[in-house]
GROMACS .gro file of C-alpha atoms in nm:
model
  132
    1MET     CA    1  15.838  10.568  14.628
    2HIS     CA    2  16.112  10.386  14.806
    3GLN     CA    3  16.080  10.062  14.989
    4GLY     CA    4  16.280   9.836  15.234
    5SER     CA    5  16.284   9.618  15.472
    6CYS     CA    6  16.493   9.425  15.762
    7LEU     CA    7  16.707   9.125  15.704
    8CYS     CA    8  16.404   8.891  15.775
    9GLY     CA    9  16.136   9.079  15.610
   10ALA     CA   10  15.930   9.096  15.923
   11VAL     CA   11  15.955   9.480  15.918
   12ARG     CA   12  15.887   9.673  15.574
   13PHE     CA   13  15.866  10.024  15.499
   14THR     CA   14  15.788  10.253  15.197
   15VAL     CA   15  15.880  10.624  15.188
   16GLU     CA   16  15.682  10.819  14.941
   17GLY     CA   17  15.873  11.089  14.723
   18GLU     CA   18  16.239  11.187  14.708
   19LEU     CA   19  16.493  11.075  14.941
   20PRO     CA   20  16.702  11.367  15.101
   21ALA     CA   21  17.067  11.321  15.106
   22PRO     CA   22  17.195  11.093  15.368
   23ASP     CA   23  17.426  11.168  15.683
   24ALA     CA   24  17.666  10.959  15.815
   25CYS     CA   25  17.707  10.964  16.209
   26HIS     CA   26  17.994  10.832  16.375
   27CYS     CA   27  17.901  10.867  16.722
   28GLY     CA   28  17.979  10.575  16.952
   29LYS     CA   29  17.605  10.534  17.005
   30CYS     CA   30  17.522  10.496  16.633
   31ARG     CA   31  17.843  10.281  16.582
   32LYS     CA   32  17.730  10.058  16.850
   33HIS     CA   33  17.367  10.030  16.726
   34SER     CA   34  17.465   9.969  16.361
   35GLY     CA   35  17.806   9.795  16.401
   36HIS     CA   36  17.980  10.064  16.215
   37TYR     CA   37  17.884  10.409  16.141
   38PHE     CA   38  17.495  10.472  16.109
   39VAL     CA   39  17.370  10.630  15.765
   40SER     CA   40  17.053  10.741  15.726
   41ALA     CA   41  16.800  10.972  15.542
   42ASP     CA   42  16.592  11.193  15.750
   43VAL     CA   43  16.236  11.174  15.609
   44PRO     CA   44  15.883  11.344  15.729
   45ARG     CA   45  15.673  11.082  15.931
   46SER     CA   46  15.412  11.151  15.706
   47ALA     CA   47  15.598  11.015  15.419
   48VAL     CA   48  15.672  10.679  15.595
   49THR     CA   49  15.434  10.389  15.614
   50ILE     CA   50  15.564  10.083  15.829
   51GLU     CA   51  15.459   9.700  15.797
   52GLY     CA   52  15.528   9.489  16.090
   53GLN     CA   53  15.532   9.749  16.371
   54ASP     CA   54  15.476   9.500  16.624
   55LYS     CA   55  15.810   9.347  16.530
   56ILE     CA   56  15.990   9.679  16.594
   57GLY     CA   57  16.190   9.677  16.902
   58TRP     CA   58  16.276  10.030  17.052
   59PHE     CA   59  16.581  10.126  17.269
   60GLN     CA   60  16.564  10.484  17.429
   61SER     CA   61  16.924  10.569  17.383
   62SER     CA   62  16.893  10.932  17.526
   63GLU     CA   63  16.623  11.170  17.625
   64LYS     CA   64  16.564  11.286  17.276
   65ALA     CA   65  16.591  10.973  17.067
   66ARG     CA   66  16.514  10.616  17.021
   67ARG     CA   67  16.663  10.384  16.806
   68GLY     CA   68  16.441  10.107  16.608
   69PHE     CA   69  16.536   9.751  16.522
   70CYS     CA   70  16.369   9.439  16.417
   71SER     CA   71  16.314   9.213  16.725
   72VAL     CA   72  16.312   8.911  16.493
   73CYS     CA   73  16.650   8.956  16.310
   74GLY     CA   74  16.808   9.246  16.500
   75SER     CA   75  16.858   9.463  16.187
   76SER     CA   76  16.914   9.845  16.268
   77LEU     CA   77  16.629  10.051  16.105
   78PHE     CA   78  16.546  10.359  16.271
   79TRP     CA   79  16.659  10.679  16.428
   80ASP     CA   80  16.361  10.845  16.595
   81PRO     CA   81  16.414  11.199  16.744
   82LEU     CA   82  16.099  11.207  16.970
   83GLN     CA   83  16.021  11.570  16.938
   84ARG     CA   84  16.080  11.621  16.561
   85ASP     CA   85  15.834  11.568  16.271
   86TRP     CA   86  16.109  11.341  16.085
   87ILE     CA   87  16.250  11.021  16.150
   88GLY     CA   88  16.609  10.884  16.024
   89ILE     CA   89  16.563  10.552  15.833
   90ALA     CA   90  16.885  10.326  15.776
   91MET     CA   91  17.013  10.368  15.410
   92GLY     CA   92  17.152  10.004  15.432
   93ALA     CA   93  16.768   9.884  15.477
   94PHE     CA   94  16.626  10.016  15.121
   95ASP     CA   95  16.560   9.755  14.874
   96THR     CA   96  16.555   9.987  14.580
   97PRO     CA   97  16.818  10.235  14.444
   98THR     CA   98  16.800  10.540  14.650
   99HIS     CA   99  16.982  10.796  14.395
  100THR     CA  100  17.153  10.971  14.671
  101ARG     CA  101  17.477  11.017  14.817
  102ILE     CA  102  17.627  11.113  15.169
  103ALA     CA  103  17.596  11.469  15.204
  104VAL     CA  104  17.779  11.501  15.545
  105HIS     CA  105  17.980  11.304  15.818
  106VAL     CA  106  17.887  11.411  16.160
  107TYR     CA  107  18.051  11.321  16.509
  108THR     CA  108  18.355  11.253  16.334
  109ALA     CA  109  18.586  11.321  16.643
  110HIS     CA  110  18.428  10.996  16.806
  111LYS     CA  111  18.467  10.754  16.446
  112GLY     CA  112  18.637  10.422  16.491
  113ASP     CA  113  19.009  10.391  16.458
  114TYR     CA  114  18.997  10.115  16.200
  115TYR     CA  115  18.860  10.324  15.924
  116ASP     CA  116  18.956  10.644  15.717
  117ILE     CA  117  18.679  10.902  15.577
  118ALA     CA  118  18.828  10.962  15.238
  119ASP     CA  119  18.531  11.051  15.033
  120GLY     CA  120  18.568  11.418  15.035
  121VAL     CA  121  18.219  11.483  15.179
  122PRO     CA  122  18.208  11.739  15.447
  123ARG     CA  123  18.320  11.655  15.811
  124PHE     CA  124  18.214  11.792  16.134
  125ASP     CA  125  18.310  11.691  16.499
  126THR     CA  126  17.931  11.760  16.601
  127ILE     CA  127  17.600  11.827  16.414
  128PRO     CA  128  17.627  12.138  16.179
  129PRO     CA  129  17.359  12.391  16.206
  130LYS     CA  130  17.070  12.313  15.949
  131PRO     CA  131  17.014  12.598  15.702
  132HIS     CA  132  16.699  12.788  15.787
   0.00000   0.00000   0.00000
């Protein structure tokens, strides 16, 4: 089990099972939402338990997704694709060691000019197709 929370602790969550390798998104929306690029693990909704749901603010950032944050402290927590059976959880919000490493960088053509991506992880200008 993995546990996490926002900065103030008003929103807490647990994830049952192992975390998949996270992805790092460099699109403009993720950079504005997180203040940098957004690294998250996509976990099945059924594996997530959230306490303090009344403290989650949701911003509909596109027709297909919304972004969740703590309405008390402002911590960026979730990327929620509305028609999928999973939710992206911000890696920085986990309290426990995750035992993961970034698997892929996406939307790298939109990355900020103030940093380099030099970790040797695969990069894509868009989202690569998922294996079947």
